Short mmCIF file of C-alpha atoms in Angstrom, two decimals:
data_model
loop_
_atom_site.label_atom_id
_atom_site.label_comp_id
_atom_site.label_asym_id
_atom_site.label_seq_id
_atom_site.Cartn_x
_atom_site.Cartn_y
_atom_site.Cartn_z
CA MET A 1 128.03 88.43 181.01
CA SER A 2 125.21 86.24 179.33
CA PHE A 3 122.35 84.24 180.99
CA GLU A 4 119.47 81.69 179.75
CA ILE A 5 116.75 83.80 178.35
CA ASP A 6 114.49 82.85 181.02
CA LEU A 7 116.99 83.02 183.74
CA HIS A 8 117.11 86.73 182.70
CA LYS A 9 113.79 87.31 183.33
CA ALA A 10 113.31 85.84 187.06
CA ILE A 11 116.21 87.95 187.52
CA LEU A 12 114.05 91.17 186.05
CA ALA A 13 111.26 89.93 187.76
CA GLY A 14 111.90 87.89 190.91
CA THR A 15 111.17 83.65 190.96
CA GLU A 16 107.66 84.16 192.17
CA ARG A 17 106.57 85.60 188.73
CA VAL A 18 109.63 84.00 186.75
CA PRO A 19 110.42 80.46 188.64
CA LEU A 20 113.22 78.55 188.14
CA ALA A 21 112.41 74.72 187.92
CA GLY A 22 113.42 73.70 184.04
CA HIS A 23 114.61 76.66 181.94
CA VAL A 24 117.83 75.87 181.85
CA SER A 25 118.75 73.86 178.07
CA ALA A 26 122.07 72.66 179.50
CA PRO A 27 121.02 68.61 180.50
CA ALA A 28 124.39 68.55 182.88
CA LEU A 29 124.33 72.38 184.61
CA GLN A 30 120.38 71.17 184.92
CA ALA A 31 120.77 68.15 187.29
CA LEU A 32 123.36 70.66 189.39
CA LEU A 33 120.62 72.79 189.77
CA GLU A 34 117.81 70.64 190.54
CA PRO A 35 118.70 71.48 194.09
CA LEU A 36 118.47 75.38 193.84
CA GLN A 37 116.12 75.82 191.62
CA ARG A 38 113.33 73.61 194.24
CA ASP A 39 114.31 76.39 196.49
CA ASN A 40 114.24 79.21 194.26
CA ARG A 41 117.60 80.07 195.83
CA LEU A 42 118.27 82.61 193.10
CA TRP A 43 121.63 83.86 192.46
CA HIS A 44 123.21 80.44 193.73
CA VAL A 45 121.68 79.69 190.13
CA VAL A 46 123.16 82.57 188.57
CA ALA A 47 126.83 81.53 190.54
CA ALA A 48 126.13 78.47 189.03
CA VAL A 49 125.65 79.61 185.80
CA ARG A 50 128.47 81.85 186.01
CA LEU A 51 131.21 79.78 186.87
CA TRP A 52 129.50 76.89 184.41
CA GLN A 53 130.06 79.64 181.87
CA ARG A 54 133.43 80.49 182.87
CA ALA A 55 134.56 77.10 182.45
CA GLY A 56 133.38 76.01 178.59
CA LEU A 57 129.84 75.91 178.03
CA GLN A 58 129.32 74.55 175.06
CA PRO A 59 127.42 75.22 172.84
CA HIS A 60 124.39 73.94 171.73
CA THR A 61 124.06 71.35 169.10
CA GLY A 62 122.36 71.47 165.44
CA VAL A 63 123.83 75.61 165.04
CA ALA A 64 125.52 75.71 161.98
CA THR A 65 129.20 77.72 161.76
CA ARG A 66 130.13 80.13 159.49
CA GLN A 67 132.56 80.01 157.39
CA PRO A 68 135.69 82.97 157.34
CA ALA A 69 135.16 85.23 154.61
CA ALA A 70 137.70 85.09 151.91
CA PRO A 71 140.65 86.40 151.67
CA GLU A 72 141.27 89.47 149.23
CA THR A 73 143.88 92.69 148.41
CA PRO A 74 143.41 95.05 151.04
CA CYS A 75 142.84 98.63 150.96
CA PRO A 76 146.28 100.71 150.86
CA ARG A 77 147.18 102.46 154.04
CA ALA A 78 146.89 105.47 153.75
CA ALA A 79 143.45 105.24 151.77
CA GLU A 80 142.79 103.83 154.41
CA HIS A 81 143.35 106.44 157.27
CA GLN A 82 141.84 108.90 154.67
CA LEU A 83 138.72 106.94 155.02
CA HIS A 84 139.07 106.65 159.09
CA LEU A 85 139.46 111.03 159.32
CA ILE A 86 136.32 111.21 157.27
CA LEU A 87 134.49 108.55 159.68
CA ARG A 88 135.86 110.72 162.24
CA GLY A 89 134.25 113.74 161.42
CA ILE A 90 136.79 115.46 159.30
CA ARG A 91 135.44 115.95 155.72
CA PRO A 92 132.66 114.00 156.43
CA GLU A 93 130.86 114.62 153.48
CA LEU A 94 133.51 113.52 151.06
CA LEU A 95 132.46 109.95 152.17
CA GLU A 96 130.52 109.41 149.15
CA ASN A 97 133.78 110.58 147.00
CA TRP A 98 135.73 108.92 149.18
CA LEU A 99 133.59 105.01 147.82
CA ALA A 100 133.56 106.60 143.97
CA LEU A 101 137.52 106.74 144.75
CA ALA A 102 137.52 103.03 145.67
CA HIS A 103 135.20 101.77 143.02
CA ARG A 104 137.40 103.63 140.27
CA HIS A 105 141.44 101.82 141.86
CA ALA A 106 138.87 98.76 142.44
CA VAL A 107 139.61 98.69 146.02
CA PRO A 108 137.94 96.79 148.82
CA LEU A 109 136.12 98.69 152.22
CA PRO A 110 139.24 98.29 154.76
CA HIS A 111 137.88 95.62 157.26
CA SER A 112 138.38 98.13 160.63
CA ALA A 113 135.80 100.89 158.48
CA LEU A 114 133.29 98.22 157.56
CA PRO A 115 130.75 98.59 160.54
CA ALA A 116 131.07 101.98 160.66
CA VAL A 117 130.49 102.26 156.59
CA LEU A 118 127.44 99.97 157.07
CA ASP A 119 126.07 101.90 159.34
CA HIS A 120 125.84 104.86 157.66
CA GLY A 121 124.44 103.19 154.66
CA VAL A 122 121.57 102.07 156.73
CA ARG A 123 121.35 105.58 157.97
CA THR A 124 121.27 107.47 154.74
CA SER A 125 119.97 104.70 151.94
CA ALA A 126 121.78 106.95 149.65
CA LEU A 127 124.85 106.26 150.12
CA ARG A 128 123.97 101.72 149.78
CA PRO A 129 125.04 101.27 145.99
CA ALA A 130 128.52 103.31 146.52
CA ILE A 131 129.00 100.96 149.33
CA SER A 132 128.29 97.34 147.82
CA ALA A 133 130.45 98.28 144.88
CA VAL A 134 133.50 98.31 147.01
CA LEU A 135 132.40 96.04 150.08
CA GLY A 136 134.62 93.44 149.18
CA ALA A 137 134.39 89.67 150.21
CA ARG A 138 135.02 90.10 153.66
CA GLY A 139 132.12 93.24 152.94
CA ALA A 140 129.81 90.99 151.62
CA TRP A 141 129.94 88.32 154.17
CA LEU A 142 129.66 90.83 157.39
CA THR A 143 126.87 92.41 155.65
CA ALA A 144 125.11 88.68 155.71
CA GLN A 145 125.86 88.27 159.54
CA HIS A 146 123.88 91.34 160.85
CA PRO A 147 119.78 90.98 160.42
CA GLN A 148 120.23 94.92 159.78
CA TRP A 149 122.71 94.90 157.64
CA ARG A 150 121.32 92.41 155.35
CA ASP A 151 118.48 93.96 154.97
CA ALA A 152 120.32 97.30 154.03
CA TYR A 153 122.73 95.54 151.71
CA ALA A 154 120.25 92.00 150.78
CA PRO A 155 120.45 91.98 146.53
CA ALA A 156 117.55 92.55 145.01
CA THR A 157 114.90 89.68 144.50
CA CYS A 158 116.29 87.18 141.41
CA THR A 159 113.79 84.77 140.70
CA HIS A 160 109.72 86.72 139.48
CA GLN A 161 107.92 84.10 141.24
CA ALA A 162 110.03 85.30 144.32
CA LEU A 163 109.01 88.93 143.24
CA GLU A 164 105.25 88.21 143.18
CA ARG A 165 105.53 86.93 146.60
CA GLU A 166 107.03 90.17 147.94
CA TRP A 167 104.81 91.86 146.16
CA GLU A 168 101.34 89.46 148.05
CA LEU A 169 103.00 89.93 151.47
CA GLY A 170 105.87 92.23 152.22
CA THR A 171 105.91 95.49 153.11
CA LEU A 172 104.86 98.83 151.29
CA ALA A 173 108.17 99.50 150.39
CA ARG A 174 109.05 96.08 149.36
CA ARG A 175 105.65 95.94 147.09
CA THR A 176 106.77 98.90 145.49
CA ASP A 177 110.17 98.00 144.88
CA ALA A 178 109.22 94.58 143.30
CA LEU A 179 106.56 95.95 141.48
CA ARG A 180 109.68 98.46 139.51
CA GLN A 181 111.41 95.48 139.14
CA LEU A 182 108.73 93.74 137.21
CA ARG A 183 107.76 96.33 135.44
CA LEU A 184 111.76 96.42 133.90
CA ARG A 185 111.58 92.43 133.41
CA ASP A 186 107.96 92.56 132.18
CA ALA A 187 105.71 95.76 132.25
CA ALA A 188 102.74 93.46 130.83
CA ALA A 189 102.94 91.25 134.15
CA GLY A 190 104.16 94.45 136.28
CA LEU A 191 100.83 95.83 135.17
CA HIS A 192 98.48 93.21 135.41
CA LEU A 193 99.15 92.38 139.28
CA LEU A 194 99.02 96.20 139.59
CA GLU A 195 95.02 96.12 138.10
CA GLN A 196 94.46 92.89 139.79
CA GLY A 197 94.79 94.68 143.46
CA TRP A 198 94.49 97.65 142.14
CA PRO A 199 90.75 97.90 143.70
CA GLN A 200 91.49 97.15 147.31
CA GLU A 201 94.26 99.26 147.92
CA PRO A 202 94.17 102.38 150.37
CA PRO A 203 94.93 105.86 149.40
CA GLU A 204 98.72 106.05 150.37
CA SER A 205 99.55 102.49 148.72
CA ARG A 206 97.88 103.90 145.40
CA ALA A 207 99.70 106.85 145.80
CA ALA A 208 102.93 104.96 145.63
CA LEU A 209 102.63 102.09 143.74
CA LEU A 210 101.35 104.00 140.69
CA PRO A 211 104.62 106.37 139.85
CA MET A 212 106.47 102.76 139.65
CA LEU A 213 104.84 102.69 135.97
CA ARG A 214 106.86 105.19 134.66
CA HIS A 215 109.78 101.88 134.17
CA GLY A 216 108.32 100.97 130.91
CA LEU A 217 105.90 103.04 130.13
CA SER A 218 103.87 102.39 126.68
CA GLN A 219 100.40 102.79 125.13
CA HIS A 220 99.21 99.36 126.96
CA ASP A 221 99.22 101.69 130.37
CA GLU A 222 96.91 104.57 128.80
CA ALA A 223 93.60 102.84 130.27
CA PHE A 224 94.50 102.13 133.53
CA LEU A 225 96.37 105.40 133.88
CA GLU A 226 92.96 107.21 132.21
CA SER A 227 91.35 105.52 134.63
CA ALA A 228 93.75 106.36 137.51
CA LEU A 229 92.36 110.58 136.51
CA ASP A 230 89.13 110.23 138.66
CA ASP A 231 91.15 108.07 141.44
CA LYS A 232 89.47 110.52 144.96
CA ARG A 233 93.32 110.56 145.98
CA LYS A 234 94.70 113.94 144.35
CA GLU A 235 98.40 112.65 144.73
CA VAL A 236 97.19 109.75 142.73
CA ARG A 237 95.58 112.40 140.43
CA THR A 238 99.02 113.96 139.86
CA VAL A 239 100.75 111.28 139.20
CA ALA A 240 98.32 109.91 136.30
CA LEU A 241 98.59 113.21 135.01
CA ALA A 242 102.40 113.25 134.46
CA LEU A 243 102.67 109.19 133.49
CA LEU A 244 99.69 110.69 130.34
CA ALA A 245 101.97 114.03 130.04
CA SER A 246 104.76 111.59 129.17
CA LEU A 247 103.13 109.30 127.19
CA PRO A 248 103.56 110.27 122.88
CA GLY A 249 100.48 111.26 121.86
CA SER A 250 98.12 109.94 124.68
CA GLN A 251 94.26 111.26 124.59
CA LEU A 252 95.96 113.88 128.00
CA SER A 253 97.83 115.92 125.09
CA GLN A 254 95.19 115.42 122.10
CA ARG A 255 92.79 116.80 124.47
CA CYS A 256 94.91 119.50 126.02
CA ALA A 257 95.97 120.45 122.60
CA ALA A 258 92.46 120.64 121.17
CA ARG A 259 91.62 122.87 124.24
CA LEU A 260 94.14 125.44 123.96
CA GLY A 261 93.33 126.23 120.49
CA ALA A 262 90.16 126.50 121.10
CA LEU A 263 91.53 129.10 123.90
CA PHE A 264 94.67 130.57 121.20
CA THR A 265 93.93 132.62 118.26
CA LEU A 266 97.24 133.77 117.13
CA LYS A 267 96.66 136.82 114.94
CA PRO A 268 98.97 137.79 111.97
CA ARG A 269 102.04 139.82 112.24
CA LEU A 270 100.48 143.61 110.84
CA LEU A 271 102.69 146.46 109.72
CA GLY A 272 105.81 147.23 112.20
CA LEU A 273 105.12 144.34 114.05
CA ALA A 274 108.34 142.26 114.62
CA GLN A 275 105.71 139.42 115.49
CA PRO A 276 102.63 137.31 115.28
CA ALA A 277 100.19 138.18 118.54
CA LEU A 278 98.88 135.60 120.24
CA GLU A 279 95.73 136.66 122.17
CA ILE A 280 93.58 134.51 125.17
CA THR A 281 90.30 133.88 126.01
CA LEU A 282 89.98 131.87 129.11
CA PRO A 283 86.96 130.04 130.83
CA GLU A 284 84.20 131.50 132.97
CA LYS A 285 84.68 128.80 134.69
CA ALA A 286 86.57 124.94 134.84
CA ASP A 287 83.88 121.93 133.93
CA LYS A 288 84.65 118.78 135.85
CA ALA A 289 86.29 117.61 131.81
CA MET A 290 89.64 120.43 132.14
CA LYS A 291 89.65 119.93 135.96
CA ARG A 292 89.93 116.18 135.14
CA ASP A 293 92.50 116.84 132.57
CA GLY A 294 95.11 119.00 135.47
CA ALA A 295 93.30 122.88 135.32
CA GLY A 296 94.01 123.47 139.08
CA SER A 297 95.66 120.75 140.19
CA GLY A 298 98.82 122.74 140.03
CA SER A 299 100.13 125.90 142.38
CA TYR A 300 102.12 128.47 140.90
CA HIS A 301 103.40 131.40 142.00
CA LEU A 302 101.64 135.08 141.70
CA LEU A 303 99.97 133.01 139.13
CA GLY A 304 96.04 133.94 139.68
CA GLU A 305 93.66 130.85 139.34
CA LYS A 306 92.49 131.06 135.35
CA ALA A 307 95.75 131.66 134.36
CA GLY A 308 96.69 128.32 136.85
CA TRP A 309 94.45 126.55 134.30
CA LEU A 310 96.16 127.46 132.20
CA ALA A 311 99.69 126.16 133.19
CA ASP A 312 98.25 123.38 133.64
CA LEU A 313 97.28 122.82 130.26
CA MET A 314 100.16 123.33 128.51
CA GLN A 315 102.17 120.93 130.42
CA SER A 316 100.30 118.27 128.94
CA VAL A 317 101.22 119.45 125.55
CA PRO A 318 104.61 118.61 123.82
CA PRO A 319 106.00 121.73 123.14
CA GLU A 320 107.52 120.65 120.09
CA TYR A 321 103.74 120.41 119.20
CA TRP A 322 103.59 124.55 119.21
CA SER A 323 106.33 124.48 115.98
CA ARG A 324 104.79 122.33 114.16
CA HIS A 325 101.08 123.84 114.55
CA TRP A 326 102.41 127.23 113.96
CA HIS A 327 104.82 126.44 111.44
CA MET A 328 107.96 128.68 113.59
CA ALA A 329 110.80 127.35 115.20
CA PRO A 330 111.17 127.20 119.20
CA GLU A 331 112.42 130.54 119.40
CA GLN A 332 110.30 131.95 117.80
CA VAL A 333 106.96 130.13 119.41
CA LEU A 334 108.99 131.79 123.30
CA ALA A 335 109.01 134.84 121.60
CA ILE A 336 104.96 135.59 121.32
CA MET A 337 104.35 133.27 124.01
CA ALA A 338 106.64 135.82 126.26
CA ALA A 339 104.36 138.79 124.60
CA SER A 340 101.38 137.36 125.89
CA ASP A 341 99.66 138.98 129.08
CA PHE A 342 99.42 135.17 129.52
CA ARG A 343 103.15 135.31 129.27
CA SER A 344 104.04 133.88 133.18
CA ALA A 345 101.52 130.68 133.03
CA LEU A 346 102.51 130.01 129.15
CA LEU A 347 106.32 129.70 130.01
CA HIS A 348 105.65 128.15 133.68
CA GLY A 349 103.68 125.61 131.00
CA LEU A 350 106.24 125.23 128.60
CA VAL A 351 109.20 124.67 130.98
CA ASN A 352 107.17 121.80 133.13
CA ALA A 353 105.69 120.34 129.50
CA CYS A 354 109.18 119.99 128.28
CA ALA A 355 110.18 118.09 131.76
CA ASN A 356 107.05 116.29 131.59
CA THR A 357 107.66 114.96 127.37
CA PHE A 358 111.47 115.62 126.84
CA SER A 359 113.03 112.90 124.97
CA ALA A 360 116.75 113.11 124.07
CA ALA A 361 115.88 111.02 120.79
CA ARG A 362 114.07 113.71 119.39
CA ASP A 363 115.59 116.92 117.33
CA GLU A 364 113.11 119.13 117.90
CA SER A 365 113.37 117.79 121.62
CA ARG A 366 117.07 119.07 122.28
CA ALA A 367 116.26 121.85 120.32
CA TRP A 368 113.46 123.23 122.67
CA LEU A 369 115.38 122.34 126.25
CA THR A 370 118.10 124.50 124.72
CA THR A 371 115.79 126.99 124.20
CA LEU A 372 113.57 126.77 127.42
CA ILE A 373 117.65 126.59 129.40
CA GLY A 374 118.15 129.54 127.75
CA GLY A 375 116.00 131.92 126.82
CA VAL A 376 112.89 131.77 130.40
CA THR A 377 114.31 133.20 132.39
CA ARG A 378 115.08 136.31 129.84
CA HIS A 379 111.62 136.35 129.01
CA ASP A 380 110.45 136.42 132.63
CA PRO A 381 113.14 137.13 135.67
CA GLY A 382 110.70 134.90 137.47
CA ILE A 383 110.79 131.62 136.21
CA LEU A 384 114.03 129.86 136.54
CA PRO A 385 113.56 126.17 134.41
CA GLY A 386 116.64 124.99 136.18
CA ALA A 387 115.94 123.02 138.73
CA ALA A 388 112.95 121.39 136.52
CA LEU A 389 114.79 120.33 133.44
CA MET A 390 117.65 119.16 135.19
CA PRO A 391 116.94 115.21 134.91
CA ALA A 392 116.11 116.07 131.05
CA ILE A 393 119.20 117.45 131.04
CA HIS A 394 121.03 114.38 132.46
CA GLN A 395 119.49 112.77 129.54
CA LEU A 396 121.67 114.60 126.96
CA PRO A 397 125.38 113.44 126.08
CA LEU A 398 128.09 114.36 128.69
CA GLU A 399 129.60 116.86 126.23
CA GLN A 400 126.25 118.66 125.16
CA GLN A 401 125.56 118.72 129.52
CA GLU A 402 129.05 120.80 130.16
CA ALA A 403 127.69 123.10 127.02
CA ILE A 404 125.24 124.43 128.16
CA VAL A 405 127.09 124.87 130.92
CA ARG A 406 129.60 126.17 129.49
CA THR A 407 126.74 128.92 128.55
CA TRP A 408 125.09 129.40 131.99
CA LEU A 409 128.85 130.75 132.97
CA ASP A 410 129.78 133.15 131.03
CA ASP A 411 125.57 134.31 130.82
CA CYS A 412 126.38 135.29 134.87
CA ASN A 413 126.26 138.41 134.54
CA ASP A 414 123.19 138.92 132.42
CA ASN A 415 121.34 135.99 134.03
CA ARG A 416 120.77 135.77 137.83
CA ALA A 417 119.52 132.07 137.01
CA SER A 418 122.74 131.05 135.63
CA MET A 419 125.13 130.58 138.12
CA PRO A 420 122.13 128.63 140.29
CA ASN A 421 121.87 126.73 137.39
CA ALA A 422 125.37 125.37 137.00
CA ILE A 423 125.38 124.83 140.57
CA LEU A 424 122.09 122.38 140.67
CA TRP A 425 123.74 120.70 137.37
CA ALA A 426 126.81 120.23 139.55
CA GLN A 427 124.86 118.70 142.63
CA THR A 428 123.50 116.11 140.71
CA LEU A 429 126.51 115.25 139.19
CA GLY A 430 128.35 111.46 140.67
CA HIS A 431 131.61 113.08 139.15
CA ALA A 432 134.28 115.27 139.66
CA LEU A 433 134.55 118.01 136.65
CA PRO A 434 136.86 118.06 134.40
CA PRO A 435 139.94 120.85 134.58
CA ALA A 436 138.93 123.08 132.47
CA LEU A 437 135.15 123.08 133.62
CA SER A 438 136.45 123.88 137.23
CA HIS A 439 138.61 125.90 136.11
CA ALA A 440 135.37 128.23 134.39
CA MET A 441 133.36 126.80 137.57
CA LEU A 442 135.50 128.39 139.71
CA VAL A 443 136.22 131.73 137.71
CA ALA A 444 132.34 132.49 137.80
CA ALA A 445 132.09 131.39 142.10
CA GLN A 446 134.27 134.22 142.55
CA ARG A 447 133.13 136.79 140.24
CA VAL A 448 129.29 136.72 142.03
CA MET A 449 131.65 136.72 144.71
CA ARG A 450 132.67 139.64 143.85
CA ASP A 451 129.72 141.18 142.73
CA ASN A 452 128.27 140.62 145.98
CA PRO A 453 127.76 143.72 148.36
CA GLN A 454 127.15 141.48 150.93
CA GLN A 455 127.51 137.46 151.73
CA SER A 456 124.80 135.98 151.11
CA PHE A 457 123.84 132.24 151.83
CA ALA A 458 123.12 131.08 148.91
CA ALA A 459 126.47 132.55 146.86
CA SER A 460 128.71 131.46 150.23
CA GLY A 461 126.90 127.93 149.28
CA TYR A 462 127.81 127.62 146.15
CA PHE A 463 131.42 126.89 147.34
CA GLY A 464 130.84 123.73 149.51
CA THR A 465 129.10 122.30 146.07
CA LEU A 466 132.41 123.11 144.24
CA ALA A 467 134.54 121.96 146.98
CA ARG A 468 132.36 118.28 146.17
CA VAL A 469 133.38 118.67 142.62
CA LEU A 470 135.84 120.50 141.20
CA ASP A 471 138.43 118.72 140.28
CA ALA A 472 141.13 117.98 142.53
CA SER A 473 144.41 116.55 140.67
CA ASP A 474 146.28 119.80 141.63
CA PRO A 475 144.81 122.02 143.21
CA ALA A 476 147.14 124.83 142.83
CA TYR A 477 144.25 126.69 140.96
CA VAL A 478 142.15 126.89 143.53
CA ARG A 479 144.49 129.33 145.62
CA GLN A 480 144.35 131.67 141.99
CA GLY A 481 142.09 134.40 141.59
CA TRP A 482 140.81 135.58 144.75
CA PRO A 483 140.49 139.10 146.20
CA GLU A 484 144.12 141.07 147.36
CA ASP A 485 143.58 140.61 151.82
CA SER A 486 143.14 144.75 151.58
CA TRP A 487 139.53 143.55 150.29
CA GLU A 488 136.42 145.03 152.27
CA ARG A 489 135.02 142.20 152.50
CA TRP A 490 137.21 139.85 153.19
CA PRO A 491 136.09 140.04 156.10
CA GLN A 492 133.11 138.04 155.41
CA TRP A 493 133.56 135.19 152.60
CA ARG A 494 137.50 134.07 154.68
CA SER A 495 134.94 130.73 155.78
CA PRO A 496 133.52 129.66 152.48
CA VAL A 497 137.02 130.61 150.73
CA ASP A 498 139.20 128.69 153.54
CA ALA A 499 136.37 125.82 153.04
CA LEU A 500 136.51 125.07 149.53
CA ILE A 501 140.79 125.17 149.58
CA ASP A 502 141.28 122.95 152.62
CA THR A 503 138.45 120.83 151.18
CA ILE A 504 140.40 120.44 147.80
CA GLU A 505 143.65 119.68 149.34
CA PHE A 506 142.08 117.26 151.71
CA ARG A 507 140.58 116.21 147.76
CA HIS A 508 143.82 115.40 146.86
CA THR A 509 145.01 113.88 149.39
CA MET A 510 142.61 111.16 148.94
CA GLN A 511 143.05 110.78 145.74
CA LYS A 512 146.98 109.76 145.85
CA SER A 513 146.59 107.98 148.48
CA PHE A 514 144.70 105.48 146.33
CA LEU A 515 147.78 105.79 144.49
CA GLU A 516 150.53 104.86 147.10
CA LYS A 517 152.23 101.25 147.67
CA ASP A 518 152.78 99.69 151.07
CA ASP A 519 155.23 98.72 152.14
CA ALA A 520 155.86 94.60 151.38
#
């Protein structure tokens, strides 16, 4: 039952606070109720309005009618059934996999699941692009009818004027997205807008807006970023440092290289020594200019204050600078720095510098990435470079990425970071692994399981990731290679292994469901 809003208020608050007279909008009904309203006979009015509604109250004039959605090819019933199982909590982590399969097969979301899936996207923004790709005509129509869905799935603002209006009047999140879009279209115009209002922006806004300069970053942004190094907010200074470090040939990079050059002394190779020795003399204190260029801005486990300064300065200098400056291959530079008394600081700095400055277009940069991925943990087991370098790895062609992962898998026995790195790479992958690599990943995970005296949280967690990314076109291989039932540690591992096999088989059924033909 629904009532006029003021009549509803009268029901809740009483007629003394909300008199009835004049609050019913339908003229014919108003005339009938006038005697009752004068006497404030509330329940008689409610009964009359209810009867009027049941008799067919006409809608207000001037209300635009909504056109129905256009017809479209339906989702196969088998695939629809699999989606409803996921939405009911059976393998809910596979919703993104289902959406990816639907997009691959050009299948729209089934009508029966649209509200539930749209609500999932409202709660989890990372799902929205995948949902938007399979909305179909009915889904696009439906999102326009619901304010919350409309805001979540609205297409990106198109016109330059609309973006500038969002920039002026929108919330911080909308202003940030508007600046991102402006930078992608016209980097100079985006920078101009940011510069104009920068002095008036509150600190939290400056920290949120400045990272958008990474889109279309160029030498034209350097002067503004240099000024941001003097910002009172640490988060703003940190972003400015990272952006300047990623800018080829930046003044920050040159200053840090010159400062490190004054601290380093490369001693020639002596008789009986395999390589030159690197001597480092750190200053007693960090001056104002050194702090402005990042010294003291980072936080490193088990590094002292001065060693931390060294790591902070190193991360603003591209690793290939040392190859050119010392006329050495990346492996030689890494070995020299790893032999220093400040090994951990130097290696931390090299890893972060590679992450900041990597470019897949430069041969030297790719050579350094490969060297650091395979060599850092061998020199210092406490440094695991995979997480920091993963965005750089994803810039490589897929074939090169898979070659790196195969190297990690072959190296699992000698390098404890190899399997975590491979799993981390798989987690950030947007599609299933090819069959051969899936077999190799499974064999490596089985080897880790056998080598663990007891089940660890991290090791058992590998199976959760593998369940989502291993090839599921033929699940027979997933049932092979496990220890015999008599293995003494089976009780600890049985649950994650069973979950892995069940999930792969569910994904196999899900893939087949998109190929099934519905009866006419």
